[in-house]
Every structure is written in structure tokens, then in C-alpha cells.
């Protein structure tokens, strides 16, 4: 862990006094890796570069390895940076171990049954049906100079991974129930991308190399730098320096305050909270992206964004860092943010009455407005039955506004709350096109798909439902009809039954 590293280095220095670990010169690998990191819009910070080098060193000495760490630690980015780097080195003709084009075979082992993974006997015909993993494994053994990485991106448990012990040890053989034994080729590497090894067996852990990546090592600054580079060019001059100051002033202290004093309804990681805030701001920046057929932003629009960036930032901070906490936490977060705003003498403070959660900032008026002020007079259709009448409340208008902000900009959203708080009603009403906000209706090219999860819902059933609604575009690519968009709405996300080791 991040906090253990200095201690570990101290122990090593005590064991080998006066010795310094030699810095290896990776030359072309390091240069190509840094340019790949920049091309992917990431930041070449020391922590990340060290982890990519560790992954490369591990591939050199091991044929089975695990990238372990919480979401947001950079595991997938590490893997794909190394993949592209090795391919680029091969294209340049640089000599070195494993400097070859990489082919990745990827699957989530928990999204399929054991029979679908390794193969099974069909009870009807009594014939052997090959599994997904065994087919991929056999395909990867074909003798070509390319490197083949088989990546298992999902939770590890003691059942499915135990069947791989013969692959991960020196035998390097996959033994199937059909009696077939497939030997691993020298170009193959088995990789596991997992959050933790809480239920992995010692037999597995002792057979693989492990690289631990944690979000704390990356920090939030790398996210900020990558994000600032993606902001529409026409407003970068107006907002980038202001955003840097605002993030330094408010973001980390707000996350620290939330972590130490409040309870979250759904556990989150710091990186995701910071990215949630950036995504909300991206939705406000959308009109400034140059799109063919749309008028470029006017000077007045650009100047307005420069003026309003601070209150928009505070709105995004409220609905990201302060959005996952319970009712008690919201009161504390409200007084905390007001105190910070007062200390920093902001130009657009929240109004004094009610809480910061009761206001939205409108760019056209440059003022904070109550949620209820967004709607006109409420007209109830007399033909509706009593059960069909939905009276707008602050909560329902707020949820509809946030949905209307996020969904058209392709931001995935999670609505959390107790039973009976109106989640289903509000979402169904919005997707049905009857928005409570004037002038806001769902776009005509959007097709809503509703999935209701129950205790018995399986990954296969979900897949079948989605497949039945999609058209085949080309081989292996499916989607809605041309020019249409799917909004997939999953009701009761937490319902599917947990299996033995807690995967859901």
C-alpha cells in the first residue's frame, strides 16, 4: 500500500546499507511509452510509469499475473498502454523481449456459468460443447510471433480460478472435462484484473505475479490535467486557470470532509466523485463543442461561461461530492460549503435561505434559482385517474433536471434512494416524454428500453433481452436502428441474488 512503501524501502536500506538500487535504462521502451500515454490523453506521472514498467517486467518472468486494486487505480489504462507500446516498438523495428504486436482476448468470468466458460456436456444430445474460455485459449495457442494476452476482467473466487492451477504453474496446460489437454504457447500470458483477493486461495496467489495499483497513488491531479486538455478550445482561455484554482481550493478538502464526517448510501472512490463533478461540468460545456451544422458559440456565450464558471463549479461540486450522502450528511455538507464560500468571498454565493441542494444556477439570468421556480403553473388533466396524477415536488424536478442534463450527453447515471421515494415514477415519466420541466422533452431519436431486475435475473437473461432489441450492424457489432439511441433503464439494480462469494 501507498503508506507501506516508505517503511518497506527503509527495511531494504537496513538490510543492504550503502547500496542503491540501480536505475535500469529502458531507452526506447520508456520513450515510446511516454508518447503512447500522451496520445491516449493520460498523464505520464511517475507512479503510473512505474506500474507499466512493473507489468512489462512481470510479463518477462511470469506467464500468469494479476493487476489488483480498487476501481480508478488505472489497471485497464496500464494494460492498454503497454499493449500499444509493445506494438509501436515492433512497428519501429526495435529489438527487445516481447516487443511484438499484442492481441488481447478478454472476458468477464462471472458473467457466464462454469459450463459456458470451460465447456460442458450438453444433457440433451450428450455431445461436448466447447466453452468460451477454452475456445479463446485454443485460438491463442496458434503459433504466430504476436503476443497473446488472455485477460479475465472480473472478481476472482476459489471455484473458477482453482480450475486454472495447472495453467498457472509450470505445467502450463489447460485440462478440460472432455479429456483434452491444451498446452500454452510461449507467447501467451494469463492476466487477471481484479479488485481484491479476499476470497482467492493461497494455491492461486502463490502461482501468479501480483501488481497492486491504488487510486491514492495516482491522485486527483492527473484527472484534472487530462480533463482540462479536453475542454472545448474556444473556452479554454476563459475557464482553465479559474478551474485549476477552484479545484485546488474546494475539491480535495470537500472529499476529505465527506469521508471523515458522513455516511454514503452507496460506497464510492475519490476518483469517481471527482470525475462525476467533471462530467456535470462537461454537460454545461457541450454547447461550446464545434459540431458540423451548428453555429459556433458567440462572443457573448464565451464571455458568459467565463463569468459563470464559479457558480457552475459549485453546483457540480454539490451534485457529485455531496450527492452520495444521506439526509444528515447533506445538512453538514451544506454548512461546510457555505463556510468555504464565505471564506473565499465568491462572487455568486448561494442564497441564504434553505440549503445548497435547493438551488440551480441559470446561465441566462446569471442567478441562483429555486427548483420549483423552473416550472410554470401545475395543470392536472381531469381525465387522468387519481393514481396517474404526479404532482411535481422539489425532488422530482431536481431529478428530472439532472437526468435531462446528463443523459443527452451520454453520461451513465445511478439513482439511489429508499423504496417509495419516486425513483421509478420520475424516470418512467421522463423516458415517456412527459417531462415536468417546460420546454424539455426527450429527443425523438431516443428509444427507451426498460429492464426490471429480480432475484433470479441472470447475465444471460439480460444479454438475451438486449440482443432481441438490437440490429446487427456488422460482424460482432450490434446496436439500435441507424440514427437512433437506446436509453437502457435498469429498475431495481440491487435485486439479483448474490452468489456464494458475494458477486452479483
Short mmCIF file of N, CA and C in Angstrom, two decimals, residues 335-450:
data_model
loop_
_atom_site.label_atom_id
_atom_site.label_comp_id
_atom_site.label_asym_id
_atom_site.label_seq_id
_atom_site.Cartn_x
_atom_site.Cartn_y
_atom_site.Cartn_z
N UNK A 335 -23.60 23.27 5.39
CA UNK A 335 -22.93 24.28 6.22
C UNK A 335 -21.43 24.34 5.90
N UNK A 336 -20.84 23.18 5.53
CA UNK A 336 -19.42 23.18 5.18
C UNK A 336 -19.16 24.03 3.93
N UNK A 337 -19.95 23.81 2.88
CA UNK A 337 -19.75 24.54 1.61
C UNK A 337 -20.00 26.03 1.80
N UNK A 338 -21.05 26.37 2.57
CA UNK A 338 -21.33 27.79 2.80
C UNK A 338 -20.16 28.47 3.53
N UNK A 339 -19.57 27.75 4.49
CA UNK A 339 -18.42 28.30 5.21
C UNK A 339 -17.24 28.53 4.29
N UNK A 340 -16.98 27.57 3.38
CA UNK A 340 -15.87 27.69 2.42
C UNK A 340 -16.09 28.86 1.47
N UNK A 341 -17.35 28.99 0.99
CA UNK A 341 -17.68 30.08 0.05
C UNK A 341 -17.50 31.43 0.73
N UNK A 342 -17.93 31.51 1.99
CA UNK A 342 -17.80 32.78 2.72
C UNK A 342 -16.31 33.11 2.91
N UNK A 343 -15.51 32.09 3.23
CA UNK A 343 -14.07 32.33 3.47
C UNK A 343 -13.36 32.77 2.19
N UNK A 344 -13.84 32.28 1.03
CA UNK A 344 -13.17 32.61 -0.24
C UNK A 344 -13.83 33.74 -1.00
N UNK A 345 -14.87 34.36 -0.36
CA UNK A 345 -15.54 35.56 -0.92
C UNK A 345 -15.90 35.38 -2.39
N UNK A 346 -16.72 34.36 -2.69
CA UNK A 346 -17.11 34.10 -4.07
C UNK A 346 -18.10 35.15 -4.57
N UNK A 347 -18.11 35.38 -5.88
CA UNK A 347 -18.96 36.43 -6.47
C UNK A 347 -20.44 36.03 -6.51
N UNK A 348 -20.73 34.71 -6.59
CA UNK A 348 -22.12 34.25 -6.67
C UNK A 348 -22.42 33.28 -5.52
N UNK A 349 -22.55 33.76 -4.28
CA UNK A 349 -22.81 32.82 -3.18
C UNK A 349 -24.23 32.25 -3.28
N UNK A 350 -24.43 31.07 -2.65
CA UNK A 350 -25.78 30.50 -2.59
C UNK A 350 -26.68 31.45 -1.79
N UNK A 351 -27.98 31.54 -2.15
CA UNK A 351 -28.90 32.35 -1.33
C UNK A 351 -28.93 31.83 0.12
N UNK A 352 -29.24 32.73 1.06
CA UNK A 352 -29.11 32.38 2.48
C UNK A 352 -30.18 31.37 2.94
N UNK A 353 -31.40 31.48 2.38
CA UNK A 353 -32.47 30.59 2.85
C UNK A 353 -32.30 29.18 2.27
N UNK A 354 -32.87 28.20 2.94
CA UNK A 354 -32.84 26.79 2.53
C UNK A 354 -31.38 26.29 2.38
N UNK A 355 -31.22 25.13 1.69
CA UNK A 355 -29.87 24.54 1.58
C UNK A 355 -29.32 24.68 0.17
N UNK A 356 -28.04 24.34 0.00
CA UNK A 356 -27.42 24.43 -1.33
C UNK A 356 -28.05 23.43 -2.30
N UNK A 357 -28.74 22.41 -1.76
CA UNK A 357 -29.37 21.39 -2.63
C UNK A 357 -30.69 21.92 -3.22
N UNK A 358 -31.15 23.08 -2.76
CA UNK A 358 -32.45 23.60 -3.22
C UNK A 358 -32.33 24.62 -4.35
N UNK A 359 -31.11 24.78 -4.89
CA UNK A 359 -30.93 25.81 -5.91
C UNK A 359 -30.19 25.27 -7.13
N UNK A 360 -30.52 25.89 -8.27
CA UNK A 360 -29.81 25.59 -9.53
C UNK A 360 -29.36 26.94 -10.10
N UNK A 361 -28.18 26.94 -10.74
CA UNK A 361 -27.68 28.20 -11.32
C UNK A 361 -28.06 28.25 -12.79
N UNK A 362 -28.70 29.36 -13.20
CA UNK A 362 -29.11 29.52 -14.61
C UNK A 362 -28.18 30.51 -15.30
N UNK A 363 -27.55 30.05 -16.38
CA UNK A 363 -26.56 30.91 -17.07
C UNK A 363 -27.25 32.11 -17.71
N UNK A 364 -28.48 31.90 -18.25
CA UNK A 364 -29.13 33.02 -18.98
C UNK A 364 -29.49 34.19 -18.07
N UNK A 365 -29.82 33.89 -16.78
CA UNK A 365 -30.15 35.01 -15.87
C UNK A 365 -28.97 35.36 -14.95
N UNK A 366 -27.94 34.47 -14.95
CA UNK A 366 -26.77 34.62 -14.06
C UNK A 366 -27.20 34.71 -12.58
N UNK A 367 -28.20 33.90 -12.22
CA UNK A 367 -28.69 33.91 -10.83
C UNK A 367 -28.97 32.49 -10.38
N UNK A 368 -28.94 32.30 -9.05
CA UNK A 368 -29.40 31.04 -8.47
C UNK A 368 -30.92 31.06 -8.46
N UNK A 369 -31.54 29.93 -8.79
CA UNK A 369 -33.00 29.86 -8.83
C UNK A 369 -33.46 28.65 -8.03
N UNK A 370 -34.63 28.78 -7.35
CA UNK A 370 -35.20 27.61 -6.66
C UNK A 370 -35.67 26.61 -7.71
N UNK A 371 -35.63 25.32 -7.35
CA UNK A 371 -36.08 24.28 -8.30
C UNK A 371 -37.54 24.50 -8.70
N UNK A 372 -38.39 24.84 -7.72
CA UNK A 372 -39.83 24.99 -8.02
C UNK A 372 -40.10 26.15 -8.98
N UNK A 373 -39.15 27.11 -9.02
CA UNK A 373 -39.35 28.26 -9.92
C UNK A 373 -39.13 27.88 -11.39
N UNK A 374 -38.58 26.69 -11.62
CA UNK A 374 -38.33 26.27 -13.01
C UNK A 374 -39.61 25.89 -13.73
N UNK A 375 -40.66 25.54 -12.95
CA UNK A 375 -41.88 25.10 -13.62
C UNK A 375 -42.95 26.17 -13.55
N UNK A 376 -43.86 26.13 -14.56
CA UNK A 376 -44.98 27.07 -14.58
C UNK A 376 -46.08 26.52 -13.68
N UNK A 377 -47.27 27.05 -13.87
CA UNK A 377 -48.41 26.60 -13.08
C UNK A 377 -48.65 25.10 -13.36
N UNK A 378 -49.05 24.37 -12.31
CA UNK A 378 -49.29 22.93 -12.46
C UNK A 378 -50.71 22.70 -12.97
N UNK A 379 -50.82 22.08 -14.14
CA UNK A 379 -52.14 21.74 -14.69
C UNK A 379 -52.36 20.25 -14.56
N UNK A 380 -53.44 19.86 -13.89
CA UNK A 380 -53.76 18.44 -13.74
C UNK A 380 -54.84 18.09 -14.75
N UNK A 381 -54.58 17.08 -15.57
CA UNK A 381 -55.54 16.63 -16.57
C UNK A 381 -56.70 15.94 -15.85
N UNK A 382 -57.91 16.50 -15.99
CA UNK A 382 -59.06 15.97 -15.25
C UNK A 382 -59.44 14.57 -15.71
N UNK A 383 -59.01 14.17 -16.92
CA UNK A 383 -59.36 12.83 -17.42
C UNK A 383 -58.51 11.74 -16.77
N UNK A 384 -57.37 12.13 -16.15
CA UNK A 384 -56.49 11.13 -15.51
C UNK A 384 -57.14 10.55 -14.25
N UNK A 385 -56.86 9.28 -13.99
CA UNK A 385 -57.34 8.70 -12.73
C UNK A 385 -56.41 9.20 -11.61
N UNK A 386 -56.87 9.04 -10.39
CA UNK A 386 -56.13 9.57 -9.23
C UNK A 386 -54.70 9.01 -9.19
N UNK A 387 -54.56 7.70 -9.52
CA UNK A 387 -53.23 7.07 -9.42
C UNK A 387 -52.26 7.56 -10.49
N UNK A 388 -52.78 8.21 -11.55
CA UNK A 388 -51.91 8.67 -12.64
C UNK A 388 -51.42 10.10 -12.45
N UNK A 389 -51.97 10.79 -11.44
CA UNK A 389 -51.59 12.19 -11.24
C UNK A 389 -50.26 12.25 -10.49
N UNK A 390 -49.28 12.96 -11.07
CA UNK A 390 -47.99 13.14 -10.40
C UNK A 390 -47.81 14.63 -10.14
N UNK A 391 -47.74 14.98 -8.86
CA UNK A 391 -47.57 16.39 -8.50
C UNK A 391 -46.08 16.68 -8.39
N UNK A 392 -45.56 17.68 -9.13
CA UNK A 392 -44.13 17.97 -9.06
C UNK A 392 -43.73 18.46 -7.67
N UNK A 393 -42.59 17.96 -7.20
CA UNK A 393 -42.02 18.44 -5.94
C UNK A 393 -40.59 18.88 -6.23
N UNK A 394 -39.96 19.50 -5.25
CA UNK A 394 -38.56 19.92 -5.43
C UNK A 394 -37.70 18.72 -5.87
N UNK A 395 -37.94 17.59 -5.20
CA UNK A 395 -37.17 16.38 -5.50
C UNK A 395 -37.35 15.91 -6.94
N UNK A 396 -38.62 15.84 -7.37
CA UNK A 396 -38.87 15.29 -8.71
C UNK A 396 -38.35 16.23 -9.80
N UNK A 397 -38.47 17.53 -9.59
CA UNK A 397 -37.96 18.49 -10.59
C UNK A 397 -36.43 18.41 -10.65
N UNK A 398 -35.82 18.29 -9.47
CA UNK A 398 -34.35 18.20 -9.38
C UNK A 398 -33.87 16.97 -10.14
N UNK A 399 -34.50 15.82 -9.87
CA UNK A 399 -34.09 14.57 -10.54
C UNK A 399 -34.28 14.66 -12.05
N UNK A 400 -35.40 15.25 -12.48
CA UNK A 400 -35.67 15.37 -13.91
C UNK A 400 -34.64 16.29 -14.56
N UNK A 401 -34.31 17.39 -13.88
CA UNK A 401 -33.32 18.34 -14.42
C UNK A 401 -31.96 17.65 -14.60
N UNK A 402 -31.54 16.90 -13.56
CA UNK A 402 -30.24 16.23 -13.62
C UNK A 402 -30.24 15.15 -14.71
N UNK A 403 -31.36 14.43 -14.84
CA UNK A 403 -31.47 13.43 -15.91
C UNK A 403 -31.35 14.09 -17.27
N UNK A 404 -32.05 15.23 -17.41
CA UNK A 404 -32.07 15.93 -18.70
C UNK A 404 -30.73 16.56 -19.01
N UNK A 405 -29.94 16.80 -17.96
CA UNK A 405 -28.59 17.35 -18.15
C UNK A 405 -27.62 16.24 -18.57
N UNK A 406 -27.72 15.08 -17.89
CA UNK A 406 -26.72 14.02 -18.05
C UNK A 406 -26.99 13.10 -19.24
N UNK A 407 -28.23 12.62 -19.37
CA UNK A 407 -28.50 11.58 -20.37
C UNK A 407 -28.22 12.03 -21.82
N UNK A 408 -28.68 13.22 -22.26
CA UNK A 408 -28.38 13.62 -23.64
C UNK A 408 -26.87 13.74 -23.92
N UNK A 409 -26.07 13.87 -22.85
CA UNK A 409 -24.61 13.95 -23.03
C UNK A 409 -23.93 12.62 -22.77
N UNK A 410 -24.72 11.55 -22.82
CA UNK A 410 -24.20 10.17 -22.71
C UNK A 410 -23.45 9.91 -21.40
N UNK A 411 -23.96 10.46 -20.31
CA UNK A 411 -23.36 10.19 -19.00
C UNK A 411 -24.23 9.15 -18.30
N UNK A 412 -23.64 8.01 -17.93
CA UNK A 412 -24.40 6.98 -17.22
C UNK A 412 -24.76 7.49 -15.83
N UNK A 413 -25.96 7.18 -15.36
CA UNK A 413 -26.42 7.75 -14.09
C UNK A 413 -26.99 6.66 -13.19
N UNK A 414 -26.82 6.85 -11.89
CA UNK A 414 -27.35 5.90 -10.90
C UNK A 414 -28.22 6.68 -9.92
N UNK A 415 -29.51 6.33 -9.83
CA UNK A 415 -30.42 6.99 -8.89
C UNK A 415 -30.62 6.09 -7.68
N UNK A 416 -30.26 6.61 -6.51
CA UNK A 416 -30.26 5.80 -5.29
C UNK A 416 -31.26 6.39 -4.30
N UNK A 417 -31.99 5.51 -3.62
CA UNK A 417 -32.91 6.00 -2.59
C UNK A 417 -33.76 4.88 -2.05
N UNK A 418 -34.42 5.13 -0.92
CA UNK A 418 -35.28 4.12 -0.32
C UNK A 418 -36.50 3.84 -1.19
N UNK A 419 -37.21 2.76 -0.86
CA UNK A 419 -38.45 2.43 -1.57
C UNK A 419 -39.47 3.54 -1.36
N UNK A 420 -40.18 3.90 -2.43
CA UNK A 420 -41.26 4.88 -2.29
C UNK A 420 -40.82 6.32 -2.39
N UNK A 421 -39.59 6.57 -2.87
CA UNK A 421 -39.15 7.97 -2.99
C UNK A 421 -39.36 8.51 -4.41
N UNK A 422 -40.02 7.71 -5.26
CA UNK A 422 -40.40 8.22 -6.58
C UNK A 422 -39.37 8.04 -7.67
N UNK A 423 -38.40 7.16 -7.46
CA UNK A 423 -37.36 6.97 -8.50
C UNK A 423 -37.98 6.46 -9.81
N UNK A 424 -38.74 5.35 -9.69
CA UNK A 424 -39.33 4.72 -10.88
C UNK A 424 -40.28 5.67 -11.59
N UNK A 425 -41.14 6.35 -10.80
CA UNK A 425 -42.15 7.25 -11.39
C UNK A 425 -41.47 8.38 -12.17
N UNK A 426 -40.47 9.01 -11.54
CA UNK A 426 -39.80 10.14 -12.20
C UNK A 426 -39.09 9.72 -13.48
N UNK A 427 -38.38 8.58 -13.41
CA UNK A 427 -37.63 8.13 -14.58
C UNK A 427 -38.58 7.71 -15.69
N UNK A 428 -39.63 6.96 -15.32
CA UNK A 428 -40.60 6.50 -16.32
C UNK A 428 -41.29 7.70 -16.98
N UNK A 429 -41.61 8.71 -16.18
CA UNK A 429 -42.27 9.91 -16.71
C UNK A 429 -41.35 10.64 -17.69
N UNK A 430 -40.06 10.74 -17.32
CA UNK A 430 -39.10 11.42 -18.20
C UNK A 430 -38.92 10.64 -19.50
N UNK A 431 -38.73 9.31 -19.38
CA UNK A 431 -38.50 8.50 -20.57
C UNK A 431 -39.76 8.41 -21.43
N UNK A 432 -40.93 8.58 -20.79
CA UNK A 432 -42.18 8.56 -21.55
C UNK A 432 -42.42 9.86 -22.30
N UNK A 433 -41.55 10.85 -22.06
CA UNK A 433 -41.66 12.11 -22.82
C UNK A 433 -42.47 13.17 -22.11
N UNK A 434 -43.03 12.84 -20.93
CA UNK A 434 -43.86 13.83 -20.22
C UNK A 434 -43.01 14.51 -19.15
N UNK A 435 -42.03 15.30 -19.58
CA UNK A 435 -41.13 15.94 -18.61
C UNK A 435 -41.86 17.01 -17.82
N UNK A 436 -41.49 17.15 -16.54
CA UNK A 436 -42.11 18.18 -15.71
C UNK A 436 -41.49 19.55 -15.96
N UNK A 437 -40.39 19.58 -16.70
CA UNK A 437 -39.73 20.86 -16.97
C UNK A 437 -40.23 21.41 -18.29
N UNK A 438 -40.67 22.68 -18.31
CA UNK A 438 -41.18 23.25 -19.56
C UNK A 438 -40.10 23.30 -20.64
N UNK A 439 -40.50 22.99 -21.85
CA UNK A 439 -39.55 23.07 -22.98
C UNK A 439 -38.55 21.93 -23.01
N UNK A 440 -38.66 20.95 -22.12
CA UNK A 440 -37.72 19.82 -22.12
C UNK A 440 -38.48 18.55 -22.47
N UNK A 441 -38.24 18.00 -23.62
CA UNK A 441 -38.83 16.69 -23.93
C UNK A 441 -37.72 15.80 -24.44
N UNK A 442 -37.89 14.50 -24.24
CA UNK A 442 -36.88 13.53 -24.67
C UNK A 442 -36.75 13.61 -26.19
N UNK A 443 -35.54 13.48 -26.70
CA UNK A 443 -35.31 13.68 -28.14
C UNK A 443 -35.99 12.59 -28.97
N UNK A 444 -36.45 12.95 -30.19
CA UNK A 444 -37.23 11.98 -30.98
C UNK A 444 -36.44 10.74 -31.41
N UNK A 445 -35.10 10.85 -31.45
CA UNK A 445 -34.31 9.69 -31.90
C UNK A 445 -33.96 8.72 -30.77
N UNK A 446 -34.53 8.96 -29.57
CA UNK A 446 -34.20 8.11 -28.42
C UNK A 446 -35.27 7.03 -28.23
N UNK A 447 -34.81 5.78 -28.05
CA UNK A 447 -35.74 4.68 -27.74
C UNK A 447 -35.42 4.19 -26.33
N UNK A 448 -36.36 4.33 -25.37
CA UNK A 448 -36.08 3.83 -24.01
C UNK A 448 -36.30 2.31 -23.95
N UNK A 449 -35.39 1.60 -23.28
CA UNK A 449 -35.55 0.17 -23.02
C UNK A 449 -35.62 -0.01 -21.51
N UNK A 450 -36.65 -0.67 -21.01
CA UNK A 450 -36.77 -0.85 -19.56
C UNK A 450 -36.53 -2.31 -19.19
#
